[in-house]
Amino acid sequence: MNQFKPIFTGEEVARWPRAVNSQKCVRVGGKHNDLSDVGLDGYHHTFFEMLGSWSFGDYFKREACQMAWCLLTEGYGISPQHLYVTYFAGDPALGLPPDHECRDIWRQIGVPAERVLPFREANFWEMGPVGPCGPCTELHYDHLQRPGGAAHRVNAGHSDVTELWNLVFIQHQRHEDGSLTSLPERHVDTGMGLERLAAVLQQVPDNYGTDLFTPLFSDIYQTSGAPAYGGRYGAADRTGLDTAYRTLADHARMVTVTLADGAVPPDNHKLRRVLRRALHLCENAFHAPRLLSVLSDRVAEMLGPAFPEFDLQSNNIKAALAAERESWLASVSAAAGERRRCAAELPELLQLSVGPAECLQLVDGLRELRRALPAGERRLDGRLALQLHTQHGMSEEVLQEVALVRGLQLDVEAFQACLAEVRADSRQAAPVSRHLADALLLRRLGLPSTDDAAKYEYTRRASGEYELPSVTARVLAVLCAGGRAAAAAAGQRCSVVLDRTCFYPEGGGQAGDRGVLRWPGGELSVTDTQRCRDFTLHEGTVTAGRLADGQEVRCELDAGWRLGCMRHHTATHLLLAALRHVLTATAQTASASDGRRLRLEVTSYQGAITAQQISECERLVQEWTAAALPISVGSEPLETALRRPQLTLLAGEVYPDPVRLVSVPGVSCEPCCGTHLLSTADLAAFRVTSQRAAGLGVRVLRAVAGPAAQQAERAAARALHAVERLVAGQMSAAEARPLAEEAPYREKMALLGALDTLSDAGKAQQKEQDVALMERQLAALERAETDGRFVVHHFAGRRPYAVPAMRLLKRRRLPTAIVYQSRGVLSVRCAVPAGAQEGGAGALSAADWLADLTGHVQCQWVPVPEPARMAGLDVTSRLSRDDEAQLAELLVQLLRQRAVR
């Protein structure tokens, strides 16, 4: 129901009073989390398809119940004798009485009284701790078709009697304090799982017996060579293989669907968790490393006809699975050794069924359990379990397994009670739209919607100039400080609702328009334009005069801002098209364009986009610009649009029907509500200014077009000239670096590369000079050491780098120690020659000489092949420059004292 929440709250107006849909649902966290049940029963899934019907202030309980019963019993031919219905039993704590109205409707429909059952918690539906909610009624199906009835098994956790359809009557709004208020209108939200319906219609005992899963089981069997799926549950599944079949098939569906919707595992820990569980099963249960890719292809083949994004995202899905498998294998390999090391302290690690990488995440929690559990205690109480859950991420399943291997008894009821208490105490308001209050106010006022057709009514002259619309409108409402005002005076900030406008409200990744509303003797400077229900809000400040309801105003756009928005929005489409040409697998996840620049976020599993690839993208966009291609806008039925082979969709976006399409012939075709140029020639120039990573597989590019890009071109020329002067030694790094910050990405990388090369050469030269100086100083100290005992030297270098002392110390004839200090680096190196064995430091090994230092400063030993002859320590404490110098002198004194003992 998330997509319809604004309608339920009254913030938006429904386009239709009734709707039906099929919706992809993922349940891997939050209030609705089925992950722990997957594979253990026949009807829980991490991904399923929800068949929904909706009423937005139209029909309510009676019609919803009648239509549901009619469809199941007459449309699908399901016997009424095998159906049971439930209704809300009331909740005195909330002041809600039993829903006898619903009960009586079912009885009037003809459902026997003994099959109409009351429940409390199971029959009050809410998405989260706050938001729209209401009582519900459910239809349950008895798979075993018992002639004597199965009313006692409804909502009792039995897989043979399952919920088939839930009808929710959305009529309340829950607030953060737990209280309920009535919504502006009453709505209906129903949901029936496709997988459960298929099990009933195909007359199989559970969802996994349907043709939604059996092709996947066949692929697992044929690819892995494992025994065939046997449909066993619980104790009957002695090897756990059937459970593994079900879990892997479920997870393959969830992973493929989620990747096709544009989710990126590094940014979605729930997706990554399920994906890695699937990889673990492929490797360890079925010994078929590439099995997940095979199953993913099958899922795409099965669901592709209904969801075109599978075909559009095919390359991305394959690239994501390959990248995640490589990442998972690397983490497992690294974690295996670390797990064995930690197991010396925590032997229970080796008994847990989770993988090595997951095991390491539990180390701190297991240590906490050892510290907190009294000696001899055999019970893991709810409070301690809650602490392990909230602070160390241990789920209830992991807690139970930990308790089992430690010989403890987990108090599950107390843990769940503590968890419920925390959730109740931590209820916070859901994010509220900045315009929710305005939307509710406008709804109450009953004003007519804003006619904004003029926002698209701009033309292009033969000269290339754009003529933007300017319209006369009447003020319908002035909103100030969350309420309606009779008028707004000079200096006052407000939002103005007009009967018509030419201003474009923020949407589709494009910023809202700016401009001026003028009237005789006054004006309002519009700094932003927003959409609110069917109204356009012109937000700004009255700069002169007084603006009141009914005032006639002239709407004038800021032409520079609007043209900049149009350029950058069109450039966003062209850049995405170029990236799809240059990269084998990429898809847009987000974008933003305004009058100054654009920002495009894409998924790409090929690592960083190189400067050469950026250059090729720029070349393509500039080529399309030079071709002066016409940009056309049209509308067509959504079903027709989805059949277009070149159509580019934003994964997870909900598109209207009909859908508005923006097309550049031979280049791109995208659903879009924004404003665009009418010819690519009007882009004039285009440059990418930066790109960065926003997580594994996600790249964020920024770019400019038009005058801003022409300015960037001039900065590019200055940067390239700076590269030439740097190489020739005619410019310093300090002079060149500011030019890199101003340049477009390609030239910026060239200049920074030249600066790095120059810096590396300078560092190498400086290091050689330091080494030569150190050599001379040590030789002088040896000559001055007339007793022939030892040398301790404090050397302050000019560059922080690894101390080159080892190769110098090897050539020393006396036991020698160096304390090296330079810009945050403080290190000690020493060597004791094989022949220096009499008196003073000669009787020491090199490691013994440095051992005392570890008691005075935080440091770590440097691995060396012969610790008796050579040793090293690196100080790990963070020190100020003064503290660093003082500590260096202290270390010198300690080394001298130890050498003369």
Coordinates of C-alpha atoms in Angstrom, one line a residue, residues 95 112 177 298 570 635 701 812 814:
G95 CA -11.2 1.7 22.2
P112 CA -22.1 -20.5 8.1
D177 CA 1.8 8.1 20.5
R298 CA 15.1 -19.3 -15.4
T570 CA 17.7 16.6 -22.0
S635 CA 1.6 10.0 -25.2
L701 CA 28.2 11.5 -12.5
R812 CA 77.0 -1.0 10.4
L814 CA 78.4 -1.3 15.8

